[in-house]
Coordinates of C-alpha atoms and ligand atoms in Angstrom, one line a residue:
X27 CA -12.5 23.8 -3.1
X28 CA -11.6 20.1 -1.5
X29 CA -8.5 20.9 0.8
X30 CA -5.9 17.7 -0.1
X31 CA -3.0 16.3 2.1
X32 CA -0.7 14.0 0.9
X33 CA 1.6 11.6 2.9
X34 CA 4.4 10.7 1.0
X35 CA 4.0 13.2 -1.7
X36 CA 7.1 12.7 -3.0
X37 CA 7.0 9.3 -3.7
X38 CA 5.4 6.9 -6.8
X39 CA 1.6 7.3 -5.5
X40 CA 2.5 10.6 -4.2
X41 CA 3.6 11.9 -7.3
X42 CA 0.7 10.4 -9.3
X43 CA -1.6 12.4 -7.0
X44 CA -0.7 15.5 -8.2
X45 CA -0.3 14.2 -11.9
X46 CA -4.5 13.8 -11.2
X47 CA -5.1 16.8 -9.1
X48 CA -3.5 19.1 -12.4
X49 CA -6.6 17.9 -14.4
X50 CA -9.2 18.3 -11.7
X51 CA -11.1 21.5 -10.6
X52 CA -12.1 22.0 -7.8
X53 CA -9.5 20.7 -5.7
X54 CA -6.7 21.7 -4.5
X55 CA -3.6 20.5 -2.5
X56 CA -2.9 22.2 0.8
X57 CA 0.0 20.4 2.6
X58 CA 2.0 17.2 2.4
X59 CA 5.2 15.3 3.6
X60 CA 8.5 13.5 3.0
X61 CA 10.9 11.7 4.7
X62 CA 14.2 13.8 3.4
X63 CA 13.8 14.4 0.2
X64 CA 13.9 18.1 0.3
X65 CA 14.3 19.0 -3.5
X66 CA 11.9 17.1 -5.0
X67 CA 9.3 18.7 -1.7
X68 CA 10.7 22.2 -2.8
X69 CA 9.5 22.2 -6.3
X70 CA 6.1 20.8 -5.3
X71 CA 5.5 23.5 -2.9
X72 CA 6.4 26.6 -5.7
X73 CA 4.2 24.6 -8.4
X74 CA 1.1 23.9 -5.8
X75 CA 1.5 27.0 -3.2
X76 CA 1.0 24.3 0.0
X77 CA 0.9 25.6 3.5
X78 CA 2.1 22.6 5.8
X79 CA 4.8 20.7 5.2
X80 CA 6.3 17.9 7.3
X81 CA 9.7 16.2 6.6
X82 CA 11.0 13.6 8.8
X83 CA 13.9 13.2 8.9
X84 CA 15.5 15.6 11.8
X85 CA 17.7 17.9 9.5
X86 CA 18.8 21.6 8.8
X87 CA 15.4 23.0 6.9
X88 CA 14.0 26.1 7.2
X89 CA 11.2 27.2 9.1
X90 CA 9.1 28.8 6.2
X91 CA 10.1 28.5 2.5
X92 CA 7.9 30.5 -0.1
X93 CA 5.0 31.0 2.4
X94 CA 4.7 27.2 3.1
X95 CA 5.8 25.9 6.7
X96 CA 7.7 23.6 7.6
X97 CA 8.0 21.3 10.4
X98 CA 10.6 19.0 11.3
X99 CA 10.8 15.6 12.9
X100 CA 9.3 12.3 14.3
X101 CA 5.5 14.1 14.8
X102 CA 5.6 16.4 12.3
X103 CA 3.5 14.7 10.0
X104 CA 0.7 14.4 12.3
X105 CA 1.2 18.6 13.4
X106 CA 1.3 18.9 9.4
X107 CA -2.1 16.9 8.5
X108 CA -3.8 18.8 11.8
X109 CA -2.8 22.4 11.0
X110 CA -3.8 21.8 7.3
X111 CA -7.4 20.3 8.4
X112 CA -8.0 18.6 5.0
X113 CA -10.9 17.3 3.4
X114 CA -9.2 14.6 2.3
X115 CA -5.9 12.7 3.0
X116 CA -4.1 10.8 0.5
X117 CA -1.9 8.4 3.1
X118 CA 1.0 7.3 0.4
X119 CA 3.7 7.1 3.0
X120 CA 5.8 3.9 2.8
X121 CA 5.9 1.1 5.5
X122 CA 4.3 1.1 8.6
X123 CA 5.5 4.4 9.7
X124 CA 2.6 5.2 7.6
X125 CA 0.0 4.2 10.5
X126 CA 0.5 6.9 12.9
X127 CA -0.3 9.4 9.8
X128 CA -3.3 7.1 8.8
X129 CA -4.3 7.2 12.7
X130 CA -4.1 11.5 12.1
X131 CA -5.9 11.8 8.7
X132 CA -8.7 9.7 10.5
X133 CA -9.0 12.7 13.4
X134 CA -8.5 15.5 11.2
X135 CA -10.1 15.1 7.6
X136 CA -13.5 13.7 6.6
X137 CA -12.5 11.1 3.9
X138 CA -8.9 9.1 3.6
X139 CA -7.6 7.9 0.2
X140 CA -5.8 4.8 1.7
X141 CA -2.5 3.2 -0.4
X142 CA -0.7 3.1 2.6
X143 CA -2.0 -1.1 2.9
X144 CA 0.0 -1.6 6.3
X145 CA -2.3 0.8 7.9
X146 CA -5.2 -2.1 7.7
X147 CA -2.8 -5.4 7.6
X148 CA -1.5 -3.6 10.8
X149 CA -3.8 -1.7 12.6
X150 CA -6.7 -4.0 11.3
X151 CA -10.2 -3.3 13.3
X152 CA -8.4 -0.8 15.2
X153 CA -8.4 1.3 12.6
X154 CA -11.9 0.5 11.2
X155 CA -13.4 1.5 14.4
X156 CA -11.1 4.6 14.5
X157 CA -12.7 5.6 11.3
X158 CA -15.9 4.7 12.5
X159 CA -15.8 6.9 15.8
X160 CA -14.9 9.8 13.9
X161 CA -17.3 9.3 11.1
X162 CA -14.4 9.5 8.6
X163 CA -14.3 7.2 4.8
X164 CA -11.6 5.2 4.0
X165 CA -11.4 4.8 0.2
X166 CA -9.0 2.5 -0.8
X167 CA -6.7 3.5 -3.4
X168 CA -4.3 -0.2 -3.9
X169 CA -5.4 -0.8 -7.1
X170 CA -7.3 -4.5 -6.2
X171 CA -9.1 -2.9 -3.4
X172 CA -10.2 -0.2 -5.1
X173 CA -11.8 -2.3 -7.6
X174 CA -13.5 -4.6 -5.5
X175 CA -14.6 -1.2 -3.6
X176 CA -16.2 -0.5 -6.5
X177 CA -17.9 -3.8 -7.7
X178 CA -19.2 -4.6 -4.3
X179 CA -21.4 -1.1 -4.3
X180 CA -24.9 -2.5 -4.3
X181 CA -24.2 -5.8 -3.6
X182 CA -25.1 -8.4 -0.4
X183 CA -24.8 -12.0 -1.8
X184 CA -21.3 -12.0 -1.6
X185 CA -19.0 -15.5 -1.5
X186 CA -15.8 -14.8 -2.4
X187 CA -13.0 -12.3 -3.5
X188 CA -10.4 -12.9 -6.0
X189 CA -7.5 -10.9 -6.0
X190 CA -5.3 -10.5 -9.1
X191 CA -1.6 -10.8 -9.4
X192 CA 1.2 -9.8 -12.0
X193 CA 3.7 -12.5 -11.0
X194 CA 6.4 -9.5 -10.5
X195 CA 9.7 -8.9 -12.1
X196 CA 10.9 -12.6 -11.5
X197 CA 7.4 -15.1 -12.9
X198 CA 9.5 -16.2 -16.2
X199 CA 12.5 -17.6 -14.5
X200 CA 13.4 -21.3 -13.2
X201 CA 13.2 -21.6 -9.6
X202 CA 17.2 -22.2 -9.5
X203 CA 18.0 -19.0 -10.7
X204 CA 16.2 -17.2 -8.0
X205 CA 18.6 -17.6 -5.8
X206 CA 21.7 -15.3 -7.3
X207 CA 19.3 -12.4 -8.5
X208 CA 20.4 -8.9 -8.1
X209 CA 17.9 -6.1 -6.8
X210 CA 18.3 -4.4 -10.3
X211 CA 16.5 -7.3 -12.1
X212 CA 14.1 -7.8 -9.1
X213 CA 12.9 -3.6 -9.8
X214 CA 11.7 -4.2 -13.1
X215 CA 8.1 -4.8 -12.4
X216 CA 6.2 -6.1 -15.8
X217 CA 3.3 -3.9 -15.5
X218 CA 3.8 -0.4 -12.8
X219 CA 6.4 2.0 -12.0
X220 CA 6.4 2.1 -8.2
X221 CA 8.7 2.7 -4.9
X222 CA 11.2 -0.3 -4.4
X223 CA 9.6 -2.1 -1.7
X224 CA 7.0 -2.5 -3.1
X225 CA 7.9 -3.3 -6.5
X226 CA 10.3 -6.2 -4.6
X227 CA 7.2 -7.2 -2.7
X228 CA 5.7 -7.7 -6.1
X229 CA 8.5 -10.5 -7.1
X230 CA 8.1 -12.7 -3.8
X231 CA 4.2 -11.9 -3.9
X232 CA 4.3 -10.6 0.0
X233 CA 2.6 -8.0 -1.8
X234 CA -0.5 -10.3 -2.6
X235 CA 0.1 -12.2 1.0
X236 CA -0.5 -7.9 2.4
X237 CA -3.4 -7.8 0.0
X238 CA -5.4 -10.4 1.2
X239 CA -5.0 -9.7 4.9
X240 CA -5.6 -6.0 3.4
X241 CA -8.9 -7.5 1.3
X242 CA -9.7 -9.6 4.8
X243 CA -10.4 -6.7 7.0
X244 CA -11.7 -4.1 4.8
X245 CA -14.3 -6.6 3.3
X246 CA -14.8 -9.0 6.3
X247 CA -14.0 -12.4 5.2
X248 CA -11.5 -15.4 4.6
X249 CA -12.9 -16.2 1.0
X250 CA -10.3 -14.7 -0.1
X251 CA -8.4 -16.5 -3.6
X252 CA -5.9 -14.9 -5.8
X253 CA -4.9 -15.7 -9.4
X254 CA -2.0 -14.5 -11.6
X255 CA -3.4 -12.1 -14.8
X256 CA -0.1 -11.4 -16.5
X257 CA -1.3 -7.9 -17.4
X258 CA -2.8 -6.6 -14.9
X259 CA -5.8 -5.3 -17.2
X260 CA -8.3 -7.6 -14.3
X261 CA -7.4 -5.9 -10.8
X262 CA -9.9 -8.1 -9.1
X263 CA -12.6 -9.9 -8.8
X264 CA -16.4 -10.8 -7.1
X265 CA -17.8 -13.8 -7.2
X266 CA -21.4 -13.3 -6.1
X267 CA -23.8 -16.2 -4.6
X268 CA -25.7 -17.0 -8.1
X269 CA -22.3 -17.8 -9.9
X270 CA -21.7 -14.4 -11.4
X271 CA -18.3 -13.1 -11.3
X272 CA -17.8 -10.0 -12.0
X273 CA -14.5 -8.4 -13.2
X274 CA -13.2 -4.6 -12.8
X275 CA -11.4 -4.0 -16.3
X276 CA -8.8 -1.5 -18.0
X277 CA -5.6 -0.1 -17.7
X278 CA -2.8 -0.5 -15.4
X279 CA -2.6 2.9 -13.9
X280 CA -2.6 4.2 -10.1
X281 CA -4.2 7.2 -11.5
X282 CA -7.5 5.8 -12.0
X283 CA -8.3 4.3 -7.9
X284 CA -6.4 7.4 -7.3
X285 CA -8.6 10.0 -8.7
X286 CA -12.0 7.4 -8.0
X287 CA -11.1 8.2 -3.8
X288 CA -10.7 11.3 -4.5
X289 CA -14.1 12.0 -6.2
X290 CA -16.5 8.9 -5.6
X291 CA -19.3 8.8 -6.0
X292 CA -18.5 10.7 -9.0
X293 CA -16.4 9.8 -12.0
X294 CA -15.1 12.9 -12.5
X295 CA -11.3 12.1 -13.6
X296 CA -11.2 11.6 -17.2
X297 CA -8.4 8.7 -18.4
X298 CA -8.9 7.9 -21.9
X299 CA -7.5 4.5 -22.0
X300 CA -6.0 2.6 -24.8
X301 CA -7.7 -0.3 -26.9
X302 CA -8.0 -3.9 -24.7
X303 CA -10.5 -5.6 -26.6
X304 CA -7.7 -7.3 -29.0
X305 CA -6.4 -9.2 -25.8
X306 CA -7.4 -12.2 -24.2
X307 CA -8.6 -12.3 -21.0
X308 CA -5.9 -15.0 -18.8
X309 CA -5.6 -16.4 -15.6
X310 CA -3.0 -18.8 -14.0
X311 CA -3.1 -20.6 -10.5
X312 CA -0.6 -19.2 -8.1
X313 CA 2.3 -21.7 -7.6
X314 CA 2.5 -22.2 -3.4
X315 CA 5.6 -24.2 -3.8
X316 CA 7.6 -21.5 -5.4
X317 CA 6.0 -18.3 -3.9
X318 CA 6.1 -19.6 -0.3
X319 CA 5.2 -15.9 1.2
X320 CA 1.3 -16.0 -0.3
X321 CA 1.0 -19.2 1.2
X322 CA 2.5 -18.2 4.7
X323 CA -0.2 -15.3 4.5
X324 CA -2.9 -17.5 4.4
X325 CA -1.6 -19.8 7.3
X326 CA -1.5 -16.4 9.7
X327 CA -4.9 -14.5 8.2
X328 CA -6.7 -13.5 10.9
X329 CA -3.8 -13.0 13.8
X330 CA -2.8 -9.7 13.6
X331 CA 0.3 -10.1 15.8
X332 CA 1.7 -12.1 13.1
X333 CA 0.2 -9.9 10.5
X334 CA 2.1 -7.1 12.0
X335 CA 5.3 -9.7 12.0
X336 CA 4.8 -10.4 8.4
X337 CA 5.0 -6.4 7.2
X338 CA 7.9 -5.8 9.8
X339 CA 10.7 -8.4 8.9
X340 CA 9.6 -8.2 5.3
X341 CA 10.7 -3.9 5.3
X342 CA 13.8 -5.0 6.9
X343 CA 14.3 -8.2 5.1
X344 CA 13.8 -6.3 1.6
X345 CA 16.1 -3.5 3.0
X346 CA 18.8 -6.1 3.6
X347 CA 18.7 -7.3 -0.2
X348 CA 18.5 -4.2 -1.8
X349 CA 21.2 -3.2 0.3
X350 CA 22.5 -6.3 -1.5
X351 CA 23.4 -8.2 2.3
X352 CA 21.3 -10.9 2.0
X353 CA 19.6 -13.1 -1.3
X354 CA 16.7 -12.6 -3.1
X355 CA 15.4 -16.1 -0.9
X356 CA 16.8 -15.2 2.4
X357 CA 13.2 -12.3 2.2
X358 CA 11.6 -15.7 2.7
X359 CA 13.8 -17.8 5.1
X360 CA 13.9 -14.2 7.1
X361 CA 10.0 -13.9 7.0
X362 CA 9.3 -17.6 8.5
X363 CA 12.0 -17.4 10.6
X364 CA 10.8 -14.1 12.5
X365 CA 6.9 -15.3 12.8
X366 CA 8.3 -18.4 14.6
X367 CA 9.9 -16.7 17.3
X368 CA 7.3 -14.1 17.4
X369 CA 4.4 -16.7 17.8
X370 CA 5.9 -18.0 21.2
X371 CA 5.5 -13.6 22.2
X372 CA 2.1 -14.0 24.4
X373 CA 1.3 -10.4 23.7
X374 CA -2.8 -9.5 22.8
X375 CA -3.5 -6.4 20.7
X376 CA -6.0 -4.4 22.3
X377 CA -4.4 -0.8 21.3
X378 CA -2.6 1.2 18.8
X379 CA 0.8 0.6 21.4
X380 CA 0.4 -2.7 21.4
X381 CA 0.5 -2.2 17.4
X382 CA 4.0 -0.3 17.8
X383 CA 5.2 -2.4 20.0
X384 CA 4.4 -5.9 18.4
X385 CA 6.1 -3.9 14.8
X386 CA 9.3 -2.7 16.6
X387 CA 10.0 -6.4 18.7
X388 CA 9.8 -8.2 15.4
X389 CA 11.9 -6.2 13.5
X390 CA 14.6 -6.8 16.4
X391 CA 14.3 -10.0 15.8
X392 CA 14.4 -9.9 11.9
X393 CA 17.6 -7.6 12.0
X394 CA 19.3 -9.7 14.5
X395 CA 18.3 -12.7 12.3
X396 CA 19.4 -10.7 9.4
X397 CA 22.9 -9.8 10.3
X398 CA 24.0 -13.6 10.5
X399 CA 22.7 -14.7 7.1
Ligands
NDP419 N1 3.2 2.7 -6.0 C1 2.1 2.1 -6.3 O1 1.7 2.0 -7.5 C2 1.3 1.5 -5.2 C3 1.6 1.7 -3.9 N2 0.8 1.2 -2.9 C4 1.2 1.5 -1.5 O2 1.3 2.9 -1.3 C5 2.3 3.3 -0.4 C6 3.4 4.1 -1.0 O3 4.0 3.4 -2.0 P1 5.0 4.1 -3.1 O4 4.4 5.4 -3.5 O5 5.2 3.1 -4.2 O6 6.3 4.3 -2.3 P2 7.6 5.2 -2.6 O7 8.7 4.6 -2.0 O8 7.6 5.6 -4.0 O9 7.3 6.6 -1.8 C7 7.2 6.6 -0.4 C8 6.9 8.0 0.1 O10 6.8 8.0 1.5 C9 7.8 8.8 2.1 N3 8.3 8.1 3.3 C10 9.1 6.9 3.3 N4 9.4 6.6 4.6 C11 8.8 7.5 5.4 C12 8.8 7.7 6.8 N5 9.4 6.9 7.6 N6 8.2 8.8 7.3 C13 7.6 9.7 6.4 N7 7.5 9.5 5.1 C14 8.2 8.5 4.6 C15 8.9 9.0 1.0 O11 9.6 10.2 1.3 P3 11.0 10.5 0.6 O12 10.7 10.7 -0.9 O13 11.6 11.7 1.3 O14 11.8 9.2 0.8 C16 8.0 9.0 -0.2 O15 7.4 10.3 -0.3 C17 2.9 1.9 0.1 O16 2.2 1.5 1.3 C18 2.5 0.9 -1.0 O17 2.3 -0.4 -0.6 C19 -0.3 0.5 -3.1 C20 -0.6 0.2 -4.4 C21 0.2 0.7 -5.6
DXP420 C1 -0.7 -1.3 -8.4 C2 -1.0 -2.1 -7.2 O1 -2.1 -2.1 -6.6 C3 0.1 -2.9 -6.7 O2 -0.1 -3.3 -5.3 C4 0.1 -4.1 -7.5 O3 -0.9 -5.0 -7.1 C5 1.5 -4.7 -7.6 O4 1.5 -5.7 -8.5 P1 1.5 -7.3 -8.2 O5 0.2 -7.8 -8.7 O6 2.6 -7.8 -9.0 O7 1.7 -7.5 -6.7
MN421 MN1 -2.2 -3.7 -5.2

């Protein structure tokens, strides 16, 4: 039996986890965590019988419920994913708190499954050479990196990468309605059901600016383009040095990359997907003028100070509007505003602290900036 942890396992990649883990034998899931949401933890632990679990937030919860553990609190994630010593851990936690459980799995399982995308547009090489020291995979589960994962096995002449994009909840409308849009209408993401940041980060395409600092470390270069396919049936791209590109086709579903990092090299998850062949195959060019965050993230690739700056302001930014403080186009203003001041910072990156430290200054600065739009 492969021992799974999941970070985040209540949560949208969390959740699809286990949805792929029912079907599979031979594996089987031996801790995970939360940040509060008890309920939802409790009736994973009586359906999957784990032994560790770690919840977050500081909070009355009891010390053992129905032969799991549980542990409580700022580290307990880390205590959770060493006592459980998994094979594999699926890092699904949120944000960049999820580094420091990335930075854990890497010590104390032999292969990650890697959604948690702030872990590399963060940590960067850091990371990397973390894995490398400890001889541990990463196995990227974001659905564009998984696919290039995949069609880059085999393969040297590489030239360039080309990242898909949906467009998010907000590609049909004028750019002068953008401005008054409320977080419900930003949530309704064409093509995948997943946590709010996210699914925000879709509509301002910080999610694609993430994904190619994300696609910059993990498959070492700046030829890096991105294109909008409306249904997300292409999730990326290769374009190799004799002009063939080649495409990685099918579904939308997390399950798929999800269930490929957990059993590559083998296939082993059966999907049976739907008929495609009666669509056609589309691309459009990415608008700069009107997605302004994509464009910022090529301008920065390459400096991870302000690739740390970019994920911070943007959680709290995004907080802000779906706290419904700020509008859907102050996530921008805030963005450019907080890698400006941040640029004049002469701090170099040459640790894991200096990580923390460059995430927690910047959003300082974004929630000061913040609380006077
Ligand atoms: N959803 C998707 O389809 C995709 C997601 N990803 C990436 O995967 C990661 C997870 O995304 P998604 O599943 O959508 O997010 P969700 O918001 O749905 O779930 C987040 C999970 O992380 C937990 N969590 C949140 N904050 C903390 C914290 N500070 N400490 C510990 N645990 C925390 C939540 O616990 P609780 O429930 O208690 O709040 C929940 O279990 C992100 O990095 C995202 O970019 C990448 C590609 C696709
Ligand atoms: C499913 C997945 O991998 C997401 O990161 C997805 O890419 C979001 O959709 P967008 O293409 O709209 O950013
Ligand atoms: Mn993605």
């Amino acid at each position: 039996m492969k021992k799974i942890f999941i970070t985040g396992i209540t949560g949208s990649i969390g959740i699809q986890t286990l949805d792929v883990v029912r079907t599979l034998k031979n594996f089987e899931i031996v801790g995970g965590s939360i940040y509060s949401n008890w309920e939802k933890l409790k009736k994973i632990i009586d359906e999957f019988h784990l032994k560790y679990v770690a919840v977050v937030k500081d909070g009355e919860f009891p010390k053992e419920y129905n032969g799991c553990k549980v542990l409580v609190g700022k580290r307990s994630v880390e205590r959770a994913i060493e006592l459980s010593s998994p094979d594999i851990t699926i890092v699904a936690t949120s944000g960049a708190s999820g580094i420091k459980h990335t930075i854990q799995a890497i010590k104390s399982s032999k292969r990650i499954g890697l959604a948690n995308k702030e872990s590399i547009v963060c940590g960067g090489n850091l990371v990397l050479d973390l894995a490398k020291k400890f001889n541990t995979e990463i196995i990227p589960v974001d659905s564009e990196h998984s696919a290039i994962y995949q069609l880059l096995l085999g393969e040297k002449e590489v030239e360039k990468i080309i990242l898909t994009a949906s467009g998010g909840a907000l590609r049909d409308y004028p750019v002068e309605k953008l401005k008054a849009v409320k977080p419900s209408e930003v949530l309704k993401h064409p093509n995948w059901n997943m946590g709010k940041r996210i699914t925000v980060d879709s509509a301002t395409m910080l999610n694609k600016g993430l994904e190619i600092i994300e696609a910059y470390y993990l498959f070492k270069t700046k030829n890096i383009e991105a294109f909008i396919n409306r249904n997300s049936h292409i999730h990326s791209m290769v374009k190799f040095k004799d002009g063939v590109i080649k495409m990685h086709f099918g579904t939308p579903t997390m399950k798929i990359p999800i269930a490929y990092s957990l059993t590559y090299p083998e296939r082993i998850y059966k999907f049976d997907i739907p008929n495609l062949f009666d669509e056609k195959i589309e691309f459009e060019k990415i608008d700069f003028q009107r997605y302004t965050l994509i464009k910022t993230a090529y301008e920065i690739l390459g400096n991870q100070k302000l690739h740390i700056a970019y994920n911070a302001a943007d959680e709290v930014f995004v907080e802000l509007f779906l706290n419904e403080k700020i509008s859907f186009l102050e996530i921008n203003k805030g963005i450019s505003e907080t890698l400006s001041k941040i640029e004049k910072e002469n701090i170099k990156i040459s640790s894991f602290e200096d990580v923390f430290k460059i995430d927690e200054l910047s959003r300082n600065i974004a929630k000061e900036l913040g609380g006077n739009y």
